[in-house]
Coordinates of C-alpha atoms in Angstrom, one line a residue:
Chain A
M1 CA -8.6 10.9 16.9
I2 CA -6.7 7.7 16.4
E3 CA -6.1 7.2 19.7
R4 CA -9.9 7.4 20.7
A5 CA -10.7 5.7 17.8
F6 CA -7.6 2.4 19.3
S7 CA -9.8 3.2 23.0
R8 CA -13.0 1.7 20.6
F9 CA -12.0 -0.8 19.5
A10 CA -10.2 -2.4 22.7
S11 CA -12.9 -1.5 24.3
R12 CA -10.8 0.0 27.7
A13 CA -8.0 3.2 27.3
V14 CA -4.9 3.1 25.1
K15 CA -2.4 6.0 24.1
A16 CA -0.6 5.9 21.6
G17 CA 2.4 3.3 22.2
D18 CA 0.3 0.6 23.2
I19 CA -0.6 -2.2 21.7
V20 CA -3.4 -3.9 21.4
I21 CA -5.3 -6.8 20.5
V22 CA -8.7 -6.2 18.3
E23 CA -11.1 -7.6 16.2
P24 CA -11.6 -5.5 12.9
D25 CA -14.7 -4.7 11.7
R26 CA -14.4 -5.6 8.3
V27 CA -11.4 -7.0 6.0
M28 CA -10.9 -7.2 2.5
S29 CA -8.0 -9.2 0.3
H30 CA -8.7 -9.3 -3.6
D31 CA -6.2 -11.6 -6.0
N32 CA -4.2 -12.8 -3.1
T33 CA -6.5 -13.7 -1.5
A34 CA -5.9 -18.1 -2.8
F35 CA -2.6 -16.7 -0.9
I36 CA -4.3 -16.2 2.0
I37 CA -6.8 -19.6 1.9
K38 CA -2.9 -21.9 1.7
K39 CA -1.9 -20.1 4.6
F40 CA -4.8 -20.2 6.4
K41 CA -5.1 -23.7 5.4
E42 CA -1.6 -24.0 7.7
T43 CA -2.9 -23.0 11.2
G44 CA -5.1 -25.7 11.0
Y45 CA -8.7 -23.7 11.2
S46 CA -11.3 -25.5 9.6
E47 CA -13.5 -22.4 9.5
V48 CA -12.8 -19.2 9.1
W49 CA -14.3 -17.0 12.3
N50 CA -16.9 -14.6 10.6
P51 CA -17.7 -15.1 7.0
E52 CA -20.1 -11.8 7.5
K53 CA -16.8 -9.4 7.8
I54 CA -14.8 -10.9 4.8
V55 CA -15.4 -9.0 1.3
I56 CA -13.1 -10.1 -1.4
V57 CA -12.9 -8.6 -4.9
F58 CA -11.1 -9.1 -7.9
D59 CA -9.0 -6.6 -9.1
H60 CA -5.2 -6.9 -10.0
C61 CA -5.3 -9.4 -12.1
V62 CA -8.0 -9.0 -14.4
P63 CA -9.0 -10.0 -17.0
A64 CA -6.8 -13.0 -16.0
R65 CA -3.8 -12.4 -18.0
T66 CA -2.5 -16.4 -17.4
P67 CA -3.3 -19.4 -15.8
A68 CA -2.1 -19.2 -13.2
H69 CA -4.3 -16.1 -12.4
S70 CA -7.0 -17.5 -13.3
Q71 CA -6.6 -20.9 -11.0
N72 CA -6.2 -18.3 -8.0
H73 CA -9.1 -16.8 -9.1
D74 CA -10.9 -20.7 -9.7
E75 CA -9.1 -21.8 -6.2
A76 CA -10.7 -18.0 -4.4
R77 CA -14.8 -18.4 -6.0
R78 CA -14.3 -22.8 -4.0
F79 CA -13.2 -21.3 -1.1
V80 CA -15.4 -18.7 -1.0
R81 CA -18.7 -20.5 -1.8
D82 CA -17.7 -23.3 0.7
A83 CA -16.9 -20.6 3.7
G84 CA -20.2 -18.5 3.3
I85 CA -18.8 -15.4 2.3
R86 CA -21.0 -13.3 0.6
H87 CA -19.3 -10.4 0.0
F88 CA -17.4 -11.4 -2.9
I89 CA -17.4 -9.6 -6.2
D90 CA -16.1 -11.1 -8.8
A91 CA -13.7 -9.1 -11.6
G92 CA -14.5 -7.0 -14.0
E93 CA -17.0 -4.9 -10.9
G94 CA -14.6 -2.6 -9.9
V95 CA -11.5 -1.9 -8.4
S96 CA -11.3 -3.4 -4.6
H97 CA -10.9 -0.1 -2.0
Q98 CA -13.6 1.7 -4.2
I99 CA -15.9 -1.0 -4.0
M100 CA -15.7 -1.1 -0.5
M101 CA -16.6 1.8 -0.6
E102 CA -18.8 2.4 -3.0
R103 CA -21.0 -0.7 -1.3
G104 CA -21.1 0.4 2.2
F105 CA -18.6 -1.8 3.6
V106 CA -16.4 0.8 5.0
L107 CA -18.7 2.9 7.6
P108 CA -17.5 6.0 9.9
G109 CA -15.6 5.2 13.1
Q110 CA -15.5 1.2 12.0
L111 CA -11.8 -0.7 12.3
V112 CA -11.7 -2.2 8.0
L113 CA -8.8 -3.7 7.4
G114 CA -7.1 -4.3 4.3
A115 CA -4.4 -7.3 2.4
D116 CA -3.8 -4.2 0.5
S117 CA -0.6 -1.3 0.9
H118 CA -3.9 0.8 -0.2
S119 CA -6.2 0.3 2.4
T120 CA -5.8 3.8 4.5
I121 CA -7.8 5.0 1.7
Y122 CA -10.7 3.7 3.4
G123 CA -9.8 7.2 6.2
A124 CA -11.7 9.3 3.4
L125 CA -14.8 7.7 5.1
N126 CA -13.3 8.6 8.5
A127 CA -12.9 4.7 9.4
V128 CA -9.7 3.3 10.2
G129 CA -8.2 1.7 7.5
I130 CA -4.9 -0.4 7.9
P131 CA -3.5 -2.2 4.9
I132 CA -2.3 -5.6 6.4
N133 CA -0.4 -8.4 4.5
R134 CA -1.4 -12.8 3.4
T135 CA 0.2 -14.4 6.9
E136 CA -1.9 -11.4 8.8
M137 CA -5.2 -11.9 7.0
A138 CA -4.9 -16.1 7.4
G139 CA -4.7 -15.2 10.9
I140 CA -7.6 -13.0 11.1
W141 CA -9.4 -15.7 9.3
A142 CA -8.5 -18.0 12.0
T143 CA -9.2 -16.3 15.0
G144 CA -10.4 -12.8 14.3
E145 CA -8.1 -11.1 15.6
I146 CA -4.9 -9.4 15.0
W147 CA -2.1 -7.1 16.9
L148 CA -2.1 -3.3 16.3
K149 CA 0.6 -0.7 17.8
V150 CA -1.5 2.3 18.8
P151 CA 0.4 5.2 16.4
Q152 CA 1.6 8.6 17.1
S153 CA -0.5 10.7 14.9
I154 CA 0.7 14.4 12.3
R155 CA -1.5 16.5 12.0
V156 CA -2.5 18.2 8.3
A157 CA -4.0 21.1 8.7
M158 CA -5.5 22.7 5.2
S159 CA -6.9 26.4 4.9
G160 CA -8.7 28.0 1.5
A161 CA -9.4 25.8 -1.8
L162 CA -7.5 24.7 -4.8
P163 CA -7.0 26.8 -7.6
A164 CA -8.5 25.8 -11.0
G165 CA -5.7 23.0 -12.7
V166 CA -4.4 21.9 -9.3
Y167 CA -5.9 18.8 -7.7
A168 CA -5.7 16.0 -4.4
K169 CA -3.0 14.6 -6.4
D170 CA -0.8 17.5 -6.5
V171 CA -2.0 18.1 -2.3
F172 CA -0.3 14.7 -1.8
L173 CA 2.2 15.3 -3.8
N174 CA 3.0 18.3 -2.1
I175 CA 3.0 16.2 1.8
L176 CA 5.0 13.8 0.3
K177 CA 7.8 16.8 0.0
L178 CA 7.3 18.0 2.7
L179 CA 7.4 14.6 4.8
G180 CA 9.4 12.2 3.0
G181 CA 8.4 8.7 2.1
D182 CA 9.2 7.6 4.9
G183 CA 8.2 11.0 6.9
A184 CA 5.4 9.4 9.0
T185 CA 6.2 5.5 8.8
Y186 CA 4.5 3.8 12.1
R187 CA 2.3 7.3 12.1
C188 CA -1.4 8.3 11.2
L189 CA -2.3 11.3 9.2
E190 CA -5.5 12.4 10.6
F191 CA -6.6 15.2 7.8
A192 CA -7.9 18.8 9.5
G193 CA -9.0 22.3 8.8
P194 CA -11.3 24.3 7.2
G195 CA -10.1 23.4 4.0
V196 CA -11.2 19.7 4.3
S197 CA -15.0 20.9 3.5
G198 CA -14.3 21.9 0.5
L199 CA -12.7 18.8 -0.7
S200 CA -15.0 16.5 -2.2
M201 CA -15.1 12.6 -1.5
S202 CA -13.1 11.5 -4.4
E203 CA -10.8 14.2 -3.9
R204 CA -10.7 13.2 0.1
M205 CA -10.0 9.5 -0.7
T206 CA -7.2 10.1 -2.9
L207 CA -5.8 12.1 -0.2
S208 CA -6.4 8.8 2.8
N209 CA -4.9 6.2 -0.4
M210 CA -1.7 7.9 -0.6
A211 CA -1.1 8.2 3.2
V212 CA 0.6 5.1 2.9
E213 CA 3.0 6.8 0.7
V214 CA 4.5 8.9 3.4
G215 CA 5.4 4.9 5.6
A216 CA 1.6 6.4 7.6
K217 CA -0.1 3.4 8.6
A218 CA -4.0 5.3 8.1
G219 CA -4.8 8.5 7.2
I220 CA -8.4 9.7 8.9
M221 CA -10.5 12.4 7.2
P222 CA -13.3 14.1 9.4
F223 CA -16.7 13.5 9.2
D224 CA -19.3 15.6 8.1
D225 CA -22.2 16.5 5.6
L226 CA -20.5 15.2 2.8
T227 CA -19.1 12.0 4.7
R228 CA -23.0 11.5 5.5
D229 CA -24.2 12.7 2.3
F230 CA -21.8 9.8 0.4
L231 CA -23.3 6.8 2.3
E232 CA -26.9 7.6 2.1
G233 CA -28.4 4.7 0.1
R234 CA -25.0 3.0 0.7
T235 CA -25.7 1.3 3.7
M236 CA -28.7 0.4 6.2
A237 CA -25.9 -0.1 9.0
S238 CA -26.0 2.5 11.9
Y239 CA -22.3 3.7 12.6
E240 CA -20.7 5.8 15.2
K241 CA -17.9 8.6 13.7
I242 CA -14.9 9.2 15.3
A243 CA -13.6 12.9 16.3
A244 CA -10.6 14.3 17.2
S245 CA -10.5 16.3 20.8
D246 CA -10.1 19.4 21.7
Q247 CA -7.2 18.5 24.0
A248 CA -5.3 16.1 21.6
E249 CA -1.6 16.5 21.1
Y250 CA 0.4 15.1 17.8
E251 CA 3.4 14.7 17.1
R252 CA 3.9 16.9 14.6
N253 CA 1.6 19.7 12.8
I254 CA 1.9 20.8 9.6
E255 CA 0.1 23.4 7.7
I256 CA -1.1 23.7 3.7
D257 CA -3.0 26.7 1.8
L258 CA -4.3 24.9 -0.5
S259 CA -5.0 28.2 -2.5
Q260 CA -1.2 28.3 -2.5
L261 CA -0.1 25.1 -4.6
Q262 CA 1.4 24.8 -8.0
P263 CA 0.9 21.3 -10.0
Q264 CA 3.0 18.9 -8.4
I265 CA 5.0 15.8 -10.4
A266 CA 6.9 13.1 -8.7
C267 CA 9.7 12.0 -10.7
P268 CA 11.6 8.9 -11.2
H269 CA 12.4 6.5 -9.3
Q270 CA 11.1 7.7 -5.5
V271 CA 7.6 8.5 -5.0
D272 CA 9.5 11.7 -3.0
N273 CA 11.2 12.8 -5.6
I274 CA 9.3 15.9 -6.2
R275 CA 9.4 18.7 -8.5
D276 CA 7.3 21.4 -9.5
L277 CA 5.7 20.7 -12.9
A278 CA 7.1 24.1 -14.5
D279 CA 10.3 22.0 -13.6
V280 CA 10.2 19.3 -15.8
A281 CA 7.7 20.4 -18.2
G282 CA 8.8 19.1 -22.1
T283 CA 9.9 16.1 -20.9
P284 CA 8.6 13.3 -23.5
V285 CA 6.4 10.5 -22.8
S286 CA 5.1 7.6 -24.8
H287 CA 2.7 5.8 -22.7
G288 CA -0.1 7.8 -20.2
Y289 CA -2.2 5.9 -17.3
L290 CA -5.4 7.3 -15.7
G291 CA -6.9 4.8 -13.4
S292 CA -5.8 2.8 -10.3
C293 CA -7.2 3.8 -6.9
T294 CA -5.6 6.7 -6.2
N295 CA -7.1 8.2 -9.7
G296 CA -9.7 6.9 -11.9
R297 CA -13.0 7.9 -10.1
I298 CA -15.5 9.7 -12.0
D299 CA -14.5 13.5 -12.0
D300 CA -10.6 12.3 -13.2
L301 CA -12.0 11.0 -16.3
R302 CA -14.7 14.2 -16.8
T303 CA -11.3 15.9 -16.0
A304 CA -9.3 14.5 -18.6
A305 CA -12.1 14.1 -21.3
D306 CA -12.6 18.2 -20.8
I307 CA -8.7 18.2 -21.9
L308 CA -8.7 16.3 -24.5
D309 CA -11.4 17.9 -25.7
G310 CA -11.9 15.9 -28.4
K311 CA -8.6 16.7 -29.3
R312 CA -6.4 13.5 -30.6
I313 CA -3.5 12.2 -28.3
A314 CA 0.0 12.9 -29.7
K315 CA 0.8 10.2 -32.6
G316 CA 3.4 7.5 -30.5
V317 CA 1.5 8.5 -27.4
R318 CA -0.8 5.2 -25.9
L319 CA -3.1 6.4 -23.5
V320 CA -5.1 3.9 -21.3
V321 CA -8.4 4.1 -18.8
Y322 CA -9.2 2.1 -16.6
P323 CA -12.6 3.4 -14.8
A324 CA -11.8 1.9 -11.5
S325 CA -15.7 0.9 -11.0
E326 CA -18.5 -0.7 -12.6
E327 CA -20.3 2.2 -11.2
I328 CA -18.4 5.2 -12.2
R329 CA -18.2 3.4 -15.8
S330 CA -21.9 3.6 -16.0
V331 CA -22.1 7.4 -15.0
A332 CA -19.0 8.2 -17.7
I333 CA -20.9 6.2 -20.4
A334 CA -24.3 8.1 -19.5
E335 CA -22.0 12.0 -19.5
G336 CA -20.6 10.6 -22.7
I337 CA -16.7 10.8 -21.4
L338 CA -15.7 7.1 -22.0
D339 CA -16.9 8.0 -25.7
R340 CA -15.7 11.3 -25.4
L341 CA -12.0 9.9 -24.2
A342 CA -12.2 6.7 -26.9
R343 CA -12.7 9.3 -29.8
S344 CA -9.3 11.1 -28.5
G345 CA -7.0 7.6 -29.2
A346 CA -7.4 6.3 -25.7
S347 CA -7.4 2.6 -24.8
I348 CA -11.0 2.2 -22.6
E349 CA -10.0 -1.2 -20.2
A350 CA -11.3 -2.8 -17.6
S351 CA -12.2 -1.9 -14.1
A352 CA -9.1 -2.9 -12.6
C353 CA -6.0 -1.9 -11.5
G354 CA -3.2 -4.3 -12.8
P355 CA -1.1 -2.0 -15.1
C356 CA -0.2 0.4 -11.7
F357 CA 2.5 -2.6 -10.7
G358 CA 2.9 -4.3 -14.1
A359 CA 1.4 -7.7 -13.7
V360 CA -1.6 -7.0 -16.2
G361 CA -2.2 -4.8 -18.2
A362 CA 0.1 -2.6 -20.2
T363 CA 3.6 -2.9 -19.4
L364 CA 6.1 -1.0 -19.6
G365 CA 9.1 -1.3 -21.9
A366 CA 13.2 -0.7 -21.7
G367 CA 13.5 3.2 -22.1
E368 CA 9.6 4.2 -21.9
V369 CA 8.3 7.0 -19.6
C370 CA 4.8 7.0 -18.9
I371 CA 2.5 9.8 -17.2
S372 CA 0.4 8.6 -14.6
S373 CA -2.8 9.2 -12.4
S374 CA -2.0 6.3 -10.1
N375 CA 0.2 5.9 -6.4
R376 CA 4.0 4.5 -7.3
N377 CA 7.0 5.0 -9.4
F378 CA 9.6 2.8 -8.0
R379 CA 12.3 1.4 -10.8
G380 CA 10.4 -1.3 -12.7
R381 CA 7.1 -1.3 -11.1
M382 CA 4.9 -1.0 -14.5
G383 CA 6.9 -3.8 -16.1
S384 CA 10.8 -3.3 -17.1
R385 CA 13.8 -1.3 -14.9
D386 CA 14.9 0.6 -17.4
A387 CA 11.3 2.3 -18.1
E388 CA 10.8 5.9 -15.9
I389 CA 7.1 6.5 -14.5
Y390 CA 6.0 9.7 -13.5
L391 CA 3.2 10.6 -11.0
S392 CA 0.4 13.6 -11.6
S393 CA -2.5 14.2 -12.0
P394 CA -5.1 12.8 -14.1
A395 CA -5.4 16.8 -15.9
V396 CA -1.0 16.3 -16.3
V397 CA -1.7 13.2 -17.7
A398 CA -4.1 14.0 -20.5
A399 CA -2.4 17.0 -20.9
S400 CA 0.7 15.1 -21.5
C401 CA -0.7 12.6 -23.8
L402 CA -2.0 15.3 -26.3
T403 CA 1.7 16.9 -26.7
G404 CA 3.7 13.9 -26.2
K405 CA 5.4 15.7 -23.4
I406 CA 5.2 16.5 -19.8
T407 CA 2.8 19.6 -20.0
D408 CA 1.0 21.8 -17.8
P409 CA -3.0 21.1 -18.1
R410 CA -3.8 24.6 -17.1
E411 CA -2.4 25.4 -21.5
F412 CA -5.9 23.7 -22.2
M413 CA -7.8 25.5 -19.4
Q414 CA -9.7 28.8 -20.2
Chain B
M1 CA 17.1 -17.4 20.1
R2 CA 20.5 -16.9 19.3
L3 CA 21.0 -16.5 15.1
E4 CA 25.0 -15.9 13.8
G5 CA 26.4 -14.9 10.3
L6 CA 28.4 -13.1 8.3
A7 CA 27.3 -9.4 7.0
L8 CA 25.8 -9.3 4.0
K9 CA 25.9 -5.4 3.7
Y10 CA 24.7 -3.3 1.1
E11 CA 25.8 0.2 0.9
H12 CA 23.0 3.0 -0.1
A13 CA 20.6 0.5 0.0
D14 CA 18.3 3.2 1.1
N15 CA 14.1 2.8 -0.3
V16 CA 14.8 -0.3 -1.7
S17 CA 11.3 -0.9 -2.8
T18 CA 9.6 -4.2 -3.0
D19 CA 9.2 -4.1 -6.4
E20 CA 12.9 -3.8 -6.9
I21 CA 12.6 -7.2 -3.9
W22 CA 9.5 -9.2 -5.7
P23 CA 8.5 -7.8 -9.2
G24 CA 5.7 -7.2 -9.5
K25 CA 4.7 -10.0 -12.2
Y26 CA 5.3 -12.5 -9.9
T27 CA 3.4 -11.3 -7.4
Y28 CA 0.1 -13.6 -8.1
V29 CA 2.3 -16.5 -9.3
Q30 CA 2.3 -19.2 -6.7
M31 CA 5.4 -20.3 -5.8
N32 CA 7.0 -23.5 -3.3
P33 CA 10.3 -21.5 -1.4
E34 CA 12.7 -23.3 -4.3
E35 CA 11.9 -21.3 -7.2
M36 CA 11.5 -18.2 -4.6
V37 CA 14.9 -18.0 -4.1
G38 CA 15.5 -18.0 -7.8
H39 CA 14.0 -14.3 -7.9
A40 CA 14.7 -12.9 -4.8
M41 CA 15.9 -9.4 -4.7
E42 CA 15.6 -9.5 -8.9
G43 CA 15.3 -6.4 -9.1
F44 CA 17.5 -4.7 -6.9
D45 CA 20.8 -7.2 -6.9
P46 CA 19.8 -10.6 -9.5
D47 CA 23.3 -12.2 -7.9
F48 CA 21.4 -12.0 -4.5
A49 CA 21.0 -15.4 -3.4
R50 CA 24.0 -16.4 -4.5
K51 CA 25.3 -14.0 -1.7
A52 CA 22.5 -14.1 0.5
A53 CA 23.6 -18.7 0.8
I54 CA 26.8 -17.8 2.2
N55 CA 26.6 -14.3 4.2
S56 CA 22.8 -14.2 6.2
I57 CA 22.9 -11.4 7.9
L58 CA 21.1 -8.6 6.0
I59 CA 22.6 -5.4 6.1
V60 CA 20.9 -2.1 4.6
G61 CA 19.8 1.4 4.7
K62 CA 16.9 3.2 5.4
N63 CA 13.4 2.8 4.7
F64 CA 13.8 -0.5 3.5
G65 CA 11.4 -2.6 2.1
I66 CA 9.0 0.5 0.5
G67 CA 5.6 -0.2 -1.3
S68 CA 3.3 -2.8 -1.8
S69 CA 2.5 -5.1 1.0
R70 CA 3.3 -7.8 -0.7
E71 CA 4.6 -10.6 1.4
Q72 CA 6.6 -12.4 -0.5
A73 CA 9.7 -9.6 -0.2
A74 CA 10.1 -10.9 3.3
E75 CA 9.6 -14.6 2.0
C76 CA 12.3 -14.6 -0.3
I77 CA 14.8 -13.1 1.6
K78 CA 14.3 -15.7 4.2
Y79 CA 13.7 -18.2 2.0
A80 CA 17.3 -17.1 0.6
G81 CA 19.0 -17.7 3.7
I82 CA 19.1 -15.1 5.5
Q83 CA 19.1 -15.5 9.4
A84 CA 18.0 -11.6 10.3
I85 CA 17.9 -8.3 9.1
I86 CA 19.5 -5.2 10.4
G87 CA 18.7 -2.0 8.8
Q88 CA 18.7 2.4 9.7
S89 CA 15.0 1.6 9.4
F90 CA 12.1 -0.3 7.9
A91 CA 8.7 0.3 6.0
R92 CA 5.9 -0.1 7.9
I93 CA 4.5 -3.2 6.4
F94 CA 7.5 -4.8 5.5
Y95 CA 8.2 -4.8 9.4
R96 CA 5.2 -6.6 10.2
N97 CA 5.5 -8.5 6.7
A98 CA 8.9 -9.7 8.4
I99 CA 8.6 -10.4 12.0
N100 CA 5.3 -12.2 11.1
I101 CA 6.6 -14.6 8.7
G102 CA 9.3 -15.1 11.5
L103 CA 12.0 -13.2 9.7
P104 CA 13.5 -10.9 12.9
V105 CA 14.2 -7.1 11.3
I106 CA 16.3 -5.3 13.5
E107 CA 15.9 -1.3 13.4
A108 CA 19.8 0.3 14.4
P109 CA 20.5 3.0 12.8
R110 CA 23.9 3.8 14.2
L111 CA 25.2 -0.1 14.5
V112 CA 24.1 0.0 10.5
D113 CA 27.3 2.5 10.3
S114 CA 30.3 -0.2 12.6
I115 CA 29.1 -3.1 10.3
N116 CA 31.3 -4.1 7.0
H117 CA 30.3 -6.4 4.2
G118 CA 31.6 -10.0 5.9
D119 CA 31.7 -9.3 9.3
R120 CA 30.5 -11.9 12.2
V121 CA 27.2 -11.0 13.2
V122 CA 25.6 -12.8 16.6
I123 CA 22.6 -11.4 17.9
D124 CA 20.7 -12.3 21.1
L125 CA 17.3 -12.0 20.9
E126 CA 16.1 -12.3 23.9
S127 CA 19.1 -9.3 25.2
G128 CA 19.4 -7.6 22.2
L129 CA 23.0 -7.9 22.3
I130 CA 24.7 -7.9 19.1
N131 CA 28.2 -8.9 18.9
I132 CA 30.0 -7.7 16.1
G133 CA 33.5 -8.7 15.3
D134 CA 34.9 -7.9 18.8
N135 CA 32.3 -5.2 19.6
V136 CA 29.5 -5.6 21.6
F137 CA 25.5 -3.6 20.8
E138 CA 22.5 -2.9 22.1
V139 CA 19.2 -2.7 20.8
S140 CA 16.2 -2.5 22.9
P141 CA 15.1 -6.5 22.5
F142 CA 11.7 -6.8 20.9
P143 CA 8.6 -7.3 23.4
A144 CA 7.6 -10.5 24.3
F145 CA 4.9 -11.6 22.6
V146 CA 7.0 -10.6 19.3
Q147 CA 9.9 -12.7 20.4
D148 CA 7.5 -15.1 21.1
L149 CA 5.7 -15.4 17.1
L150 CA 9.8 -15.2 16.1
R151 CA 10.6 -18.5 18.3
H152 CA 7.7 -20.2 16.9
G153 CA 8.6 -19.6 13.6
G154 CA 6.4 -17.0 12.6
L155 CA 2.0 -16.5 13.3
I156 CA 0.8 -19.4 11.2
N157 CA 3.2 -21.8 13.6
M158 CA 2.0 -20.3 16.3
L159 CA -1.8 -20.0 15.1
R160 CA -1.4 -24.2 14.5
R161 CA 0.7 -25.2 17.9
N162 CA -1.6 -22.7 19.8
R163 CA -4.9 -24.2 18.9

């Protein structure tokens, strides 16, 4: 599938290992835009190649916590105005990746590059989403081009359906257990098999989002009716899906029977330090984080509200909730979900992603233990080097905040 | 391009994350290179900058630079005086970050075991020949356009010169 996609991008037949120079369909940067502007100016180019293809969303330092953050935002706002960039989404409207997909900035078959490591998430919409860096983004702004190597592919075939209390997050944690944190470095994950059709768009986003955690360059889902339905009303543009050839060859095949999975958890301080939840159940927690580009969507909030179900979170535990976008926040308000979460003692925060990497919002002190629905648990990521982060599904976050210790959410489900 | 320096080797430096190389709290603060050196690898070895000023070829383990795409992770290492990194393997985004800012990163799993801290290392980027003390090793050289990028000191400089 990825070779076909790259052949389309490069307008010639290419195969894994080839290096191509391509023009992306869309590029995204966030609060790092001020840094990209600086590098862009150093190139000597005065105008961006195509303002229509550039999307800028503020989400990492939202609300701005320091004068430096505010200054970065202001520099970017001025640049956006001067460069004629129309697709600018200011602080508070949502997490960049969520905005990109909700607002039709990512379409099937496209090449979408983001100056953020979780840009693999665009694969959920059958697009090739690849993370790039600030210098590369500055280069694209200048010339419209980037060099990329066509990756090898690993096929992740899924069958069956997830049992109650087991979620997309558990599926990916299971993939991390199989592949390790570098098991797919420079590879494309291609999700496939009958199990995919039973996954919601939100669940697909969780899986494609975390593809980068096994080192992958992209994580692509097949196109189906659900993809088309999701895009209905979000875009007027036409698009051309990509599908795998029947004769496609893969470097590696892994198979996952969704119906056999149990809740998983990533233990400190590596994303691939995966255990069965049952092995660490009972570990005390002081902090819960529900949000991020991985798991801050409506079904995640709904699941958490159902588990909390009007009960108060444990004394000594803080729970922070970051709905991933205004759209999600609106639905959550309409359904009474935010109200229910707040009544259980959760702090409802901005549609932003600051806590995940410890720069803005709830940060961890020494000795604190966080149960998090986000994507990384490296030492020091959410604040102190001496804090611990466990990664799990939103259901485990909610259940653990109720009891004050890591808890199987199925204890709170009928 | 020929690089020469003493090895700064970290034993068992596997899966060193960009959160350790450049903590998230600094990621959205604009700093000049001198300021950046003061925080380089802060979450991994707070003494890194002092060591890098003397030993300028960094030797690491597998999957170095895992995690966030923050470019300062590669920049702070370069600004601290590191001329090249030799590792068992690198995380994809870190690898590209480094190349694009003109910091050669050499993936050589077996070579890492043959290098001791303090060894004199001479790297010839064109031929892929690496001298460790009196021994010569060979790695695959970078493709021509990557060599060109490195010669220019990174993508930004190359764009400026070729405009």
